[in-house]
PDB file of C-alpha atoms in Angstrom:
ATOM      1  CA  MET A1382      86.771 140.067 110.956  1.00  0.00           C
ATOM      2  CA  ALA A1383      87.250 136.553 109.557  1.00  0.00           C
ATOM      3  CA  GLU A1384      86.094 135.116 112.878  1.00  0.00           C
ATOM      4  CA  THR A1385      82.860 137.125 112.693  1.00  0.00           C
ATOM      5  CA  LEU A1386      82.141 135.934 109.170  1.00  0.00           C
ATOM      6  CA  GLU A1387      82.790 132.358 110.229  1.00  0.00           C
ATOM      7  CA  GLU A1388      80.313 132.599 113.119  1.00  0.00           C
ATOM      8  CA  ILE A1389      77.643 134.061 110.872  1.00  0.00           C
ATOM      9  CA  SER A1390      78.016 131.282 108.326  1.00  0.00           C
ATOM     10  CA  TYR A1391      77.134 128.574 110.870  1.00  0.00           C
ATOM     11  CA  THR A1392      73.366 128.626 110.952  1.00  0.00           C
ATOM     12  CA  VAL A1393      70.651 126.033 110.905  1.00  0.00           C
ATOM     13  CA  GLY A1394      67.523 126.521 108.895  1.00  0.00           C
ATOM     14  CA  ALA A1395      65.518 124.691 106.344  1.00  0.00           C
ATOM     15  CA  VAL A1396      62.776 126.188 104.269  1.00  0.00           C
ATOM     16  CA  ASP A1397      60.680 124.073 101.973  1.00  0.00           C
ATOM     17  CA  LEU A1398      58.894 125.542  98.961  1.00  0.00           C
ATOM     18  CA  GLU A1399      55.541 125.840 100.735  1.00  0.00           C
ATOM     19  CA  ASP A1400      57.103 127.661 103.699  1.00  0.00           C
ATOM     20  CA  MET A1401      59.027 129.948 101.352  1.00  0.00           C
ATOM     21  CA  LEU A1402      55.927 130.894  99.336  1.00  0.00           C
ATOM     22  CA  ARG A1403      53.965 131.504 102.538  1.00  0.00           C
ATOM     23  CA  GLY A1404      56.785 133.676 103.883  1.00  0.00           C
ATOM     24  CA  VAL A1405      57.080 135.668 100.663  1.00  0.00           C
ATOM     25  CA  GLY A1406      53.311 136.217 100.631  1.00  0.00           C
ATOM     26  CA  GLU A1407      53.324 137.393 104.238  1.00  0.00           C
ATOM     27  CA  HIS A1408      56.251 139.720 103.576  1.00  0.00           C
ATOM     28  CA  LEU A1409      54.559 141.248 100.534  1.00  0.00           C
ATOM     29  CA  GLN A1410      51.282 141.579 102.432  1.00  0.00           C
ATOM     30  CA  ARG A1411      53.014 143.386 105.332  1.00  0.00           C
ATOM     31  CA  SER A1412      54.628 145.730 102.816  1.00  0.00           C
ATOM     32  CA  ARG A1413      51.285 146.430 101.153  1.00  0.00           C
ATOM     33  CA  LEU A1414      49.543 147.029 104.465  1.00  0.00           C
ATOM     34  CA  SER A1415      52.304 149.310 105.730  1.00  0.00           C
ATOM     35  CA  ARG A1416      51.568 151.511 102.713  1.00  0.00           C
ATOM     36  CA  LYS A1417      47.849 151.309 103.546  1.00  0.00           C
ATOM     37  CA  TRP A1418      47.204 149.895 100.098  1.00  0.00           C
ATOM     38  CA  LYS A1419      44.334 147.678  99.078  1.00  0.00           C
ATOM     39  CA  VAL A1420      44.953 144.611  96.952  1.00  0.00           C
ATOM     40  CA  THR A1421      43.647 146.526  93.938  1.00  0.00           C
ATOM     41  CA  ASP A1422      46.216 149.283  94.545  1.00  0.00           C
ATOM     42  CA  VAL A1423      48.991 146.752  93.840  1.00  0.00           C
ATOM     43  CA  GLU A1424      47.311 145.917  90.530  1.00  0.00           C
ATOM     44  CA  HIS A1425      47.003 149.616  89.649  1.00  0.00           C
ATOM     45  CA  ALA A1426      50.709 150.132  90.431  1.00  0.00           C
ATOM     46  CA  GLY A1427      51.680 147.614  87.745  1.00  0.00           C
ATOM     47  CA  GLY A1428      51.397 144.434  89.762  1.00  0.00           C
ATOM     48  CA  PRO A1429      49.482 141.303  88.850  1.00  0.00           C
ATOM     49  CA  SER A1430      45.685 141.111  89.045  1.00  0.00           C
ATOM     50  CA  TYR A1431      44.120 141.533  92.465  1.00  0.00           C
ATOM     51  CA  LYS A1432      43.170 137.834  92.494  1.00  0.00           C
ATOM     52  CA  THR A1433      46.796 136.876  91.872  1.00  0.00           C
ATOM     53  CA  VAL A1434      47.908 139.262  94.641  1.00  0.00           C
ATOM     54  CA  GLN A1435      45.442 137.570  97.014  1.00  0.00           C
ATOM     55  CA  ALA A1436      46.782 134.153  96.010  1.00  0.00           C
ATOM     56  CA  ILE A1437      50.381 135.308  96.554  1.00  0.00           C
ATOM     57  CA  GLU A1438      49.542 136.671  99.993  1.00  0.00           C
ATOM     58  CA  ASN A1439      47.933 133.325 100.840  1.00  0.00           C
ATOM     59  CA  GLY A1440      51.146 131.503  99.864  1.00  0.00           C
ATOM     60  CA  GLU A1441      49.682 130.151  96.634  1.00  0.00           C
ATOM     61  CA  ALA A1442      51.931 131.821  94.088  1.00  0.00           C
ATOM     62  CA  GLY A1443      51.919 130.221  90.681  1.00  0.00           C
ATOM     63  CA  HIS A1444      54.910 131.745  88.878  1.00  0.00           C
ATOM     64  CA  ILE A1445      58.024 133.623  89.885  1.00  0.00           C
ATOM     65  CA  GLU A1446      57.040 136.285  87.332  1.00  0.00           C
ATOM     66  CA  SER A1447      53.898 137.040  89.346  1.00  0.00           C
ATOM     67  CA  LEU A1448      55.910 137.299  92.560  1.00  0.00           C
ATOM     68  CA  ASP A1449      58.408 139.609  90.878  1.00  0.00           C
ATOM     69  CA  LYS A1450      55.651 141.776  89.391  1.00  0.00           C
ATOM     70  CA  CYS A1451      53.972 142.078  92.792  1.00  0.00           C
ATOM     71  CA  ALA A1452      57.259 142.961  94.507  1.00  0.00           C
ATOM     72  CA  LYS A1453      58.122 145.574  91.876  1.00  0.00           C
ATOM     73  CA  ALA A1454      54.695 147.196  92.260  1.00  0.00           C
ATOM     74  CA  LEU A1455      55.536 147.565  95.965  1.00  0.00           C
ATOM     75  CA  GLN A1456      58.986 148.913  94.986  1.00  0.00           C
ATOM     76  CA  LEU A1457      60.735 145.809  96.336  1.00  0.00           C
ATOM     77  CA  SER A1458      63.140 143.298  94.849  1.00  0.00           C
ATOM     78  CA  ILE A1459      61.886 139.708  94.905  1.00  0.00           C
ATOM     79  CA  VAL A1460      65.448 138.587  95.635  1.00  0.00           C
ATOM     80  CA  ASP A1461      65.548 140.812  98.725  1.00  0.00           C
ATOM     81  CA  VAL A1462      62.139 139.526  99.823  1.00  0.00           C
ATOM     82  CA  MET A1463      63.268 135.903  99.476  1.00  0.00           C
ATOM     83  CA  TYR A1464      66.504 136.651 101.296  1.00  0.00           C
ATOM     84  CA  ALA A1465      64.537 138.250 104.155  1.00  0.00           C
ATOM     85  CA  VAL A1466      62.310 135.166 104.396  1.00  0.00           C
ATOM     86  CA  LEU A1467      65.328 132.859 104.496  1.00  0.00           C
ATOM     87  CA  ALA A1468      67.118 135.029 107.068  1.00  0.00           C
ATOM     88  CA  SER A1469      64.045 135.035 109.312  1.00  0.00           C
ATOM     89  CA  ARG A1470      63.967 131.217 109.319  1.00  0.00           C
ATOM     90  CA  GLU A1471      67.629 130.753 110.312  1.00  0.00           C
ATOM     91  CA  THR A1472      68.587 129.852 113.841  1.00  0.00           C
ATOM     92  CA  PRO A1473      72.156 130.746 114.774  1.00  0.00           C
ATOM     93  CA  LEU A1474      74.170 127.935 116.303  1.00  0.00           C
ATOM     94  CA  SER A1475      75.355 128.279 119.863  1.00  0.00           C
ATOM     95  CA  PRO A1476      79.077 129.023 120.246  1.00  0.00           C
ATOM     96  CA  GLU A1477      79.611 125.421 121.385  1.00  0.00           C
ATOM     97  CA  ALA A1478      77.815 123.978 118.358  1.00  0.00           C
ATOM     98  CA  ALA A1479      79.720 126.295 116.002  1.00  0.00           C
ATOM     99  CA  GLN A1480      82.980 125.106 117.605  1.00  0.00           C
ATOM    100  CA  LEU A1481      81.973 121.476 116.980  1.00  0.00           C
ATOM    101  CA  VAL A1482      81.185 122.256 113.342  1.00  0.00           C
ATOM    102  CA  ARG A1483      84.590 123.924 112.945  1.00  0.00           C
ATOM    103  CA  GLN A1484      86.303 120.946 114.609  1.00  0.00           C
ATOM    104  CA  PHE A1485      84.416 118.553 112.355  1.00  0.00           C
ATOM    105  CA  ASN A1486      85.495 120.456 109.240  1.00  0.00           C
ATOM    106  CA  GLU A1487      89.133 120.677 110.321  1.00  0.00           C
ATOM    107  CA  THR A1488      89.741 117.169 111.675  1.00  0.00           C
ATOM    108  CA  THR A1489      90.679 113.800 110.203  1.00  0.00           C
ATOM    109  CA  ILE A1490      88.295 110.964 109.334  1.00  0.00           C
ATOM    110  CA  ALA A1491      89.061 109.340 112.714  1.00  0.00           C
ATOM    111  CA  GLY A1492      88.330 112.636 114.465  1.00  0.00           C
ATOM    112  CA  ARG A1493      85.049 112.996 112.607  1.00  0.00           C
ATOM    113  CA  THR A1494      84.103 109.454 113.557  1.00  0.00           C
ATOM    114  CA  ALA A1495      84.830 110.257 117.221  1.00  0.00           C
ATOM    115  CA  LEU A1496      82.784 113.479 117.082  1.00  0.00           C
ATOM    116  CA  LEU A1497      79.849 111.640 115.483  1.00  0.00           C
ATOM    117  CA  ALA A1498      80.046 108.858 118.081  1.00  0.00           C
ATOM    118  CA  MET A1499      80.004 111.488 120.836  1.00  0.00           C
ATOM    119  CA  ALA A1500      77.016 113.262 119.275  1.00  0.00           C
ATOM    120  CA  ASN A1501      75.101 109.997 118.901  1.00  0.00           C
ATOM    121  CA  ALA A1502      75.764 109.159 122.562  1.00  0.00           C
ATOM    122  CA  LEU A1503      74.154 112.384 123.790  1.00  0.00           C
ATOM    123  CA  PRO A1504      70.550 112.228 125.007  1.00  0.00           C
ATOM    124  CA  ALA A1505      67.926 113.710 122.724  1.00  0.00           C
ATOM    125  CA  ALA A1506      66.907 117.280 123.451  1.00  0.00           C
ATOM    126  CA  ALA A1507      63.441 117.919 124.818  1.00  0.00           C
ATOM    127  CA  SER A1508      60.927 119.038 122.240  1.00  0.00           C
ATOM    128  CA  PRO A1509      59.818 122.710 122.283  1.00  0.00           C
ATOM    129  CA  ARG A1510      56.423 121.536 123.548  1.00  0.00           C
ATOM    130  CA  GLY A1511      58.011 120.046 126.656  1.00  0.00           C
ATOM    131  CA  PRO A1512      59.578 116.731 127.542  1.00  0.00           C
ATOM    132  CA  ARG A1513      57.893 113.544 126.461  1.00  0.00           C
ATOM    133  CA  LEU A1514      56.990 111.273 129.290  1.00  0.00           C
ATOM    134  CA  ALA A1515      57.842 107.651 128.770  1.00  0.00           C
ATOM    135  CA  PRO A1516      55.182 105.125 129.718  1.00  0.00           C
ATOM    136  CA  PRO A1517      55.860 103.461 133.069  1.00  0.00           C
ATOM    137  CA  ALA A1518      57.935 100.314 132.764  1.00  0.00           C
ATOM    138  CA  GLY A1519      57.148  96.919 134.149  1.00  0.00           C
ATOM    139  CA  PRO A1520      54.222  94.494 134.023  1.00  0.00           C
ATOM    140  CA  ARG A1521      52.372  96.021 137.006  1.00  0.00           C
ATOM    141  CA  ALA A1522      52.285  99.484 135.427  1.00  0.00           C
ATOM    142  CA  SER A1523      50.777  98.252 132.181  1.00  0.00           C
ATOM    143  CA  SER A1524      47.884  96.455 133.962  1.00  0.00           C
ATOM    144  CA  ARG A1525      46.787  99.585 135.819  1.00  0.00           C
ATOM    145  CA  SER A1526      44.136 101.918 134.570  1.00  0.00           C
ATOM    146  CA  ARG A1527      45.034 105.594 134.367  1.00  0.00           C
ATOM    147  CA  LEU A1528      41.674 106.526 135.863  1.00  0.00           C
ATOM    148  CA  GLY A1529      41.953 104.791 139.221  1.00  0.00           C
ATOM    149  CA  PRO A1530      43.557 102.133 141.379  1.00  0.00           C
ATOM    150  CA  PRO A1531      43.752  98.476 140.319  1.00  0.00           C
ATOM    151  CA  ALA A1532      40.356  96.805 139.967  1.00  0.00           C
ATOM    152  CA  GLY A1533      40.820  94.518 142.994  1.00  0.00           C
ATOM    153  CA  LYS A1534      41.671  97.384 145.364  1.00  0.00           C
ATOM    154  CA  ARG A1535      38.833  99.846 144.885  1.00  0.00           C
ATOM    155  CA  ARG A1536      37.651 101.655 147.980  1.00  0.00           C
ATOM    156  CA  THR A1537      34.089 101.290 149.048  1.00  0.00           C
ATOM    157  CA  GLU A1538      32.170 103.906 150.964  1.00  0.00           C
ATOM    158  CA  GLU A1539      31.495 103.057 154.586  1.00  0.00           C
TER     159      GLU A1539
END
């Protein structure tokens, strides 16, 4: 059981305020739409004004009181909504990465230094959009045009 809790606690995720407000607004909007409610229905159920509900759903919430009022009108807890947003943004670490984190926490200063040196020596991971291609090296490559062969070697039609 303790091992399971330990694995769950190793997650990576960062949510800034803008992302959090956008996530809360989307969550509340999904809840409203699942009930087949209009924005004015939230207001009639004790929520904030329909304009404030629209702003919340667009990620432009002004006050936590407005968020709470909107959530309560939808019979939700704002704490649960925020927790759901945070949980949806977390990325669990791989078993190998979790093992490294455990080793880092349990080792000496020298061991931590060695782990950091090893991590810094690793090549960077490819971005989610695909690997970045480095520009060709060398003086010849930089003088070439990407659109055709070098200027002195153009083919002519016969």
